[in-house]
PDB file of C-alpha atoms in Angstrom:
ATOM      1  CA  MET A 225      -5.399  -8.151  18.654  1.00  0.00           C
ATOM      2  CA  GLU A 226      -7.110  -4.974  19.670  1.00  0.00           C
ATOM      3  CA  ILE A 227      -5.271  -3.028  21.097  1.00  0.00           C
ATOM      4  CA  THR A 228      -6.041  -2.464  24.563  1.00  0.00           C
ATOM      5  CA  GLN A 229      -4.090  -1.987  28.097  1.00  0.00           C
ATOM      6  CA  LYS A 230      -4.585  -5.942  28.493  1.00  0.00           C
ATOM      7  CA  ASN A 231      -4.112  -7.074  25.538  1.00  0.00           C
ATOM      8  CA  LEU A 232      -0.460  -4.767  24.722  1.00  0.00           C
ATOM      9  CA  ASN A 233       0.732  -6.157  28.584  1.00  0.00           C
ATOM     10  CA  ARG A 234      -0.019  -9.214  26.959  1.00  0.00           C
ATOM     11  CA  PHE A 235       1.862  -8.774  23.788  1.00  0.00           C
ATOM     12  CA  LEU A 236       4.678  -7.534  25.620  1.00  0.00           C
ATOM     13  CA  PHE A 237       5.613 -10.154  28.400  1.00  0.00           C
ATOM     14  CA  PHE A 238       5.497 -12.724  25.036  1.00  0.00           C
ATOM     15  CA  LYS A 239       7.551 -10.541  22.876  1.00  0.00           C
ATOM     16  CA  LEU A 240       8.543  -8.608  24.139  1.00  0.00           C
ATOM     17  CA  PRO A 241       9.398 -10.626  27.387  1.00  0.00           C
ATOM     18  CA  SER A 242      12.902  -8.749  28.293  1.00  0.00           C
ATOM     19  CA  ALA A 243      10.997  -4.872  28.966  1.00  0.00           C
ATOM     20  CA  TRP A 244       7.395  -6.900  30.555  1.00  0.00           C
ATOM     21  CA  TRP A 245      10.762  -8.772  33.315  1.00  0.00           C
ATOM     22  CA  CYS A 246      11.886  -4.812  34.001  1.00  0.00           C
ATOM     23  CA  GLY A 247       8.557  -3.029  34.689  1.00  0.00           C
ATOM     24  CA  VAL A 248       7.435  -1.803  30.990  1.00  0.00           C
ATOM     25  CA  ARG A 249       3.870  -2.116  31.477  1.00  0.00           C
ATOM     26  CA  VAL A 250       0.468   0.290  29.489  1.00  0.00           C
ATOM     27  CA  LYS A 251      -1.238   2.519  31.878  1.00  0.00           C
ATOM     28  CA  LYS A 252      -3.791   3.953  29.466  1.00  0.00           C
ATOM     29  CA  ILE A 253      -4.471   3.600  25.593  1.00  0.00           C
ATOM     30  CA  THR A 254      -6.548   6.218  24.242  1.00  0.00           C
ATOM     31  CA  GLN A 255      -7.158   7.331  20.364  1.00  0.00           C
ATOM     32  CA  SER A 256      -4.779  10.240  21.544  1.00  0.00           C
ATOM     33  CA  ILE A 257      -2.415   9.543  23.542  1.00  0.00           C
ATOM     34  CA  CYS A 258      -0.480   6.305  25.332  1.00  0.00           C
ATOM     35  CA  GLU A 259       1.387   6.302  28.748  1.00  0.00           C
ATOM     36  CA  VAL A 260       3.254   3.723  29.389  1.00  0.00           C
ATOM     37  CA  THR A 261       4.558   3.575  33.373  1.00  0.00           C
ATOM     38  CA  VAL A 262       8.263   2.029  34.837  1.00  0.00           C
ATOM     39  CA  THR A 263       9.704   1.386  38.298  1.00  0.00           C
ATOM     40  CA  HIS A 264      13.021   1.922  38.860  1.00  0.00           C
ATOM     41  CA  LYS A 265      14.335  -1.472  40.471  1.00  0.00           C
ATOM     42  CA  TRP A 266      17.069  -3.491  41.366  1.00  0.00           C
ATOM     43  CA  ILE A 267      16.775  -5.177  38.108  1.00  0.00           C
ATOM     44  CA  ASN A 268      17.461  -1.968  35.874  1.00  0.00           C
ATOM     45  CA  GLN A 269      19.491   0.005  37.631  1.00  0.00           C
ATOM     46  CA  ASN A 270      22.812   1.125  36.491  1.00  0.00           C
ATOM     47  CA  PRO A 271      25.265   1.780  38.207  1.00  0.00           C
ATOM     48  CA  PHE A 272      24.937   4.684  39.658  1.00  0.00           C
ATOM     49  CA  ARG A 273      21.484   3.563  40.910  1.00  0.00           C
ATOM     50  CA  SER A 274      19.032   5.130  38.474  1.00  0.00           C
ATOM     51  CA  MET A 275      16.926   3.704  35.589  1.00  0.00           C
ATOM     52  CA  TYR A 276      19.700   2.732  32.861  1.00  0.00           C
ATOM     53  CA  PHE A 277      18.744   4.629  29.932  1.00  0.00           C
ATOM     54  CA  ALA A 278      17.742   0.890  27.312  1.00  0.00           C
ATOM     55  CA  VAL A 279      15.071   0.795  30.184  1.00  0.00           C
ATOM     56  CA  GLN A 280      13.828   4.521  29.671  1.00  0.00           C
ATOM     57  CA  ALA A 281      13.828   3.758  26.002  1.00  0.00           C
ATOM     58  CA  MET A 282      12.149   0.697  25.753  1.00  0.00           C
ATOM     59  CA  ALA A 283       8.937   2.611  27.813  1.00  0.00           C
ATOM     60  CA  ALA A 284       9.138   5.499  25.379  1.00  0.00           C
ATOM     61  CA  GLU A 285       9.452   3.133  21.964  1.00  0.00           C
ATOM     62  CA  LEU A 286       6.329   1.231  23.386  1.00  0.00           C
ATOM     63  CA  SER A 287       4.155   4.765  24.149  1.00  0.00           C
ATOM     64  CA  THR A 288       4.576   5.400  20.602  1.00  0.00           C
ATOM     65  CA  GLY A 289       4.296   2.187  18.814  1.00  0.00           C
ATOM     66  CA  ALA A 290       1.810   1.287  20.672  1.00  0.00           C
ATOM     67  CA  LEU A 291      -0.197   4.863  19.139  1.00  0.00           C
ATOM     68  CA  VAL A 292       1.118   3.807  15.712  1.00  0.00           C
ATOM     69  CA  MET A 293      -0.907   0.309  16.162  1.00  0.00           C
ATOM     70  CA  LYS A 294      -3.237   1.932  16.849  1.00  0.00           C
ATOM     71  CA  GLY A 295      -4.735   3.373  14.647  1.00  0.00           C
ATOM     72  CA  ILE A 296      -2.529   1.695  12.251  1.00  0.00           C
ATOM     73  CA  LYS A 297      -5.225  -1.519  13.168  1.00  0.00           C
ATOM     74  CA  GLU A 298      -8.721   1.358  13.099  1.00  0.00           C
ATOM     75  CA  SER A 299      -7.736   1.992   9.063  1.00  0.00           C
ATOM     76  CA  GLU A 300      -8.513  -1.802   8.565  1.00  0.00           C
ATOM     77  CA  GLU A 301      -5.023  -1.447   5.810  1.00  0.00           C
ATOM     78  CA  LYS A 302      -1.623  -4.422   6.159  1.00  0.00           C
ATOM     79  CA  ILE A 303       0.612  -1.168   6.731  1.00  0.00           C
ATOM     80  CA  SER A 304       3.845  -2.177   8.140  1.00  0.00           C
ATOM     81  CA  MET A 305       6.081  -0.022  10.649  1.00  0.00           C
ATOM     82  CA  LEU A 306       9.770  -0.193  11.645  1.00  0.00           C
ATOM     83  CA  VAL A 307      11.640   2.704  14.031  1.00  0.00           C
ATOM     84  CA  ALA A 308      14.118   4.799  11.354  1.00  0.00           C
ATOM     85  CA  GLN A 309      15.566   6.477  13.863  1.00  0.00           C
ATOM     86  CA  ASN A 310      16.593   7.907  17.356  1.00  0.00           C
ATOM     87  CA  LYS A 311      16.857  10.407  20.124  1.00  0.00           C
ATOM     88  CA  ALA A 312      17.264  10.769  23.247  1.00  0.00           C
ATOM     89  CA  SER A 313      17.636  13.544  26.407  1.00  0.00           C
ATOM     90  CA  PHE A 314      18.093  12.992  29.914  1.00  0.00           C
ATOM     91  CA  SER A 315      17.943  15.513  32.227  1.00  0.00           C
ATOM     92  CA  LYS A 316      17.935  13.769  35.672  1.00  0.00           C
ATOM     93  CA  LYS A 317      18.384  10.696  37.477  1.00  0.00           C
ATOM     94  CA  ALA A 318      14.959   8.389  36.499  1.00  0.00           C
ATOM     95  CA  THR A 319      13.876   6.869  40.171  1.00  0.00           C
ATOM     96  CA  GLY A 320      10.442   5.902  41.522  1.00  0.00           C
ATOM     97  CA  LYS A 321       7.845   5.252  39.265  1.00  0.00           C
ATOM     98  CA  ILE A 322       8.530   7.391  35.786  1.00  0.00           C
ATOM     99  CA  THR A 323       5.754   7.551  33.149  1.00  0.00           C
ATOM    100  CA  PHE A 324       6.444   7.665  29.694  1.00  0.00           C
ATOM    101  CA  SER A 325       3.882   9.468  26.982  1.00  0.00           C
ATOM    102  CA  CYS A 326       2.826  10.495  23.411  1.00  0.00           C
ATOM    103  CA  ASN A 327       0.530  12.679  21.916  1.00  0.00           C
ATOM    104  CA  ASP A 328       1.110  12.676  18.058  1.00  0.00           C
ATOM    105  CA  ASP A 329      -2.068  10.435  17.574  1.00  0.00           C
ATOM    106  CA  LYS A 330      -2.331  13.272  14.532  1.00  0.00           C
ATOM    107  CA  LYS A 331       0.805  12.549  12.854  1.00  0.00           C
ATOM    108  CA  ILE A 332       0.124   8.898  12.798  1.00  0.00           C
ATOM    109  CA  LEU A 333      -3.002   9.914  11.567  1.00  0.00           C
ATOM    110  CA  GLU A 334      -1.570  12.387   7.856  1.00  0.00           C
ATOM    111  CA  ALA A 335       1.486   9.614   8.112  1.00  0.00           C
ATOM    112  CA  ILE A 336      -1.634   6.604   7.674  1.00  0.00           C
ATOM    113  CA  LYS A 337      -4.046   8.860   5.768  1.00  0.00           C
ATOM    114  CA  ASN A 338      -1.030   9.304   3.467  1.00  0.00           C
ATOM    115  CA  THR A 339       0.754   6.281   2.912  1.00  0.00           C
ATOM    116  CA  ILE A 340      -2.964   4.463   2.016  1.00  0.00           C
ATOM    117  CA  ALA A 341      -3.522   7.670  -0.535  1.00  0.00           C
ATOM    118  CA  THR A 342      -0.577   7.330  -2.646  1.00  0.00           C
ATOM    119  CA  GLY A 343       1.216   3.825  -1.279  1.00  0.00           C
ATOM    120  CA  GLU A 344       3.934   5.500  -1.025  1.00  0.00           C
ATOM    121  CA  GLY A 345       5.880   4.672   2.305  1.00  0.00           C
ATOM    122  CA  GLN A 346       5.734   7.701   5.330  1.00  0.00           C
ATOM    123  CA  THR A 347       8.092   8.417   7.386  1.00  0.00           C
ATOM    124  CA  PHE A 348       7.218  10.667  11.241  1.00  0.00           C
ATOM    125  CA  TRP A 349       8.488  11.518  14.092  1.00  0.00           C
ATOM    126  CA  LEU A 350       6.683  10.902  17.695  1.00  0.00           C
ATOM    127  CA  GLU A 351       8.122  12.141  21.328  1.00  0.00           C
ATOM    128  CA  SER A 352       7.471  10.584  24.527  1.00  0.00           C
ATOM    129  CA  GLN A 353       8.703  12.210  27.392  1.00  0.00           C
ATOM    130  CA  GLY A 354       9.888  11.077  30.221  1.00  0.00           C
ATOM    131  CA  VAL A 355       8.945  12.290  34.429  1.00  0.00           C
ATOM    132  CA  ASN A 356       9.034  10.522  37.521  1.00  0.00           C
ATOM    133  CA  GLY A 357       6.353  10.596  40.417  1.00  0.00           C
ATOM    134  CA  SER A 358       6.953  14.688  41.190  1.00  0.00           C
ATOM    135  CA  GLY A 359       5.847  15.832  37.935  1.00  0.00           C
ATOM    136  CA  VAL A 360       9.837  16.334  37.344  1.00  0.00           C
ATOM    137  CA  VAL A 361      10.970  15.706  33.238  1.00  0.00           C
ATOM    138  CA  VAL A 362      14.120  12.859  33.479  1.00  0.00           C
ATOM    139  CA  SER A 363      14.030  11.621  29.502  1.00  0.00           C
ATOM    140  CA  ASN A 364      12.473  12.997  26.441  1.00  0.00           C
ATOM    141  CA  PHE A 365      12.891  10.589  23.620  1.00  0.00           C
ATOM    142  CA  GLU A 366      12.170  11.376  19.458  1.00  0.00           C
ATOM    143  CA  PHE A 367      11.446   8.069  17.724  1.00  0.00           C
ATOM    144  CA  GLU A 368      11.458   8.225  13.274  1.00  0.00           C
ATOM    145  CA  TRP A 369       8.740   5.902  12.486  1.00  0.00           C
ATOM    146  CA  THR A 370       8.653   4.470   8.781  1.00  0.00           C
ATOM    147  CA  ILE A 371       4.908   2.833   7.794  1.00  0.00           C
ATOM    148  CA  LYS A 372       4.362   1.220   4.577  1.00  0.00           C
ATOM    149  CA  LEU A 373       1.760  -0.421   2.820  1.00  0.00           C
ATOM    150  CA  LYS A 374       2.166  -4.775   2.411  1.00  0.00           C
ATOM    151  CA  LYS A 375       2.529  -5.815  -0.682  1.00  0.00           C
TER     152      LYS A 375
END
């Protein structure tokens, strides 16, 4: 699969339907950045009238994971990927449209290069920041990704 906005959103529908039904959508993906949006709605809210943290996590993870997928695809190697751990902080209620973006492509490319060169798995942390329509940061997520060559 070519890693494009349209294909990633189709992938969500078929492979991650809970994210798709909650409104998680890829809005932009390039070599260096991935932006994912999700809008606060009844289906993805918590009892405090803001977006449930797990919905934010789905959008944030996708913004990092899509860049990893793109890097792997462009390497033309068979490489597996997995989240090992994550950290999150929340600074404001998430209401309205929240945009999560990751631009840590250099870390991804370096890890892919190293795993191909050494044959050993690599781990690296990627950050995704959630910003509301007013440009205010509502949450910050960090994901530790692991990659390794498939045998």
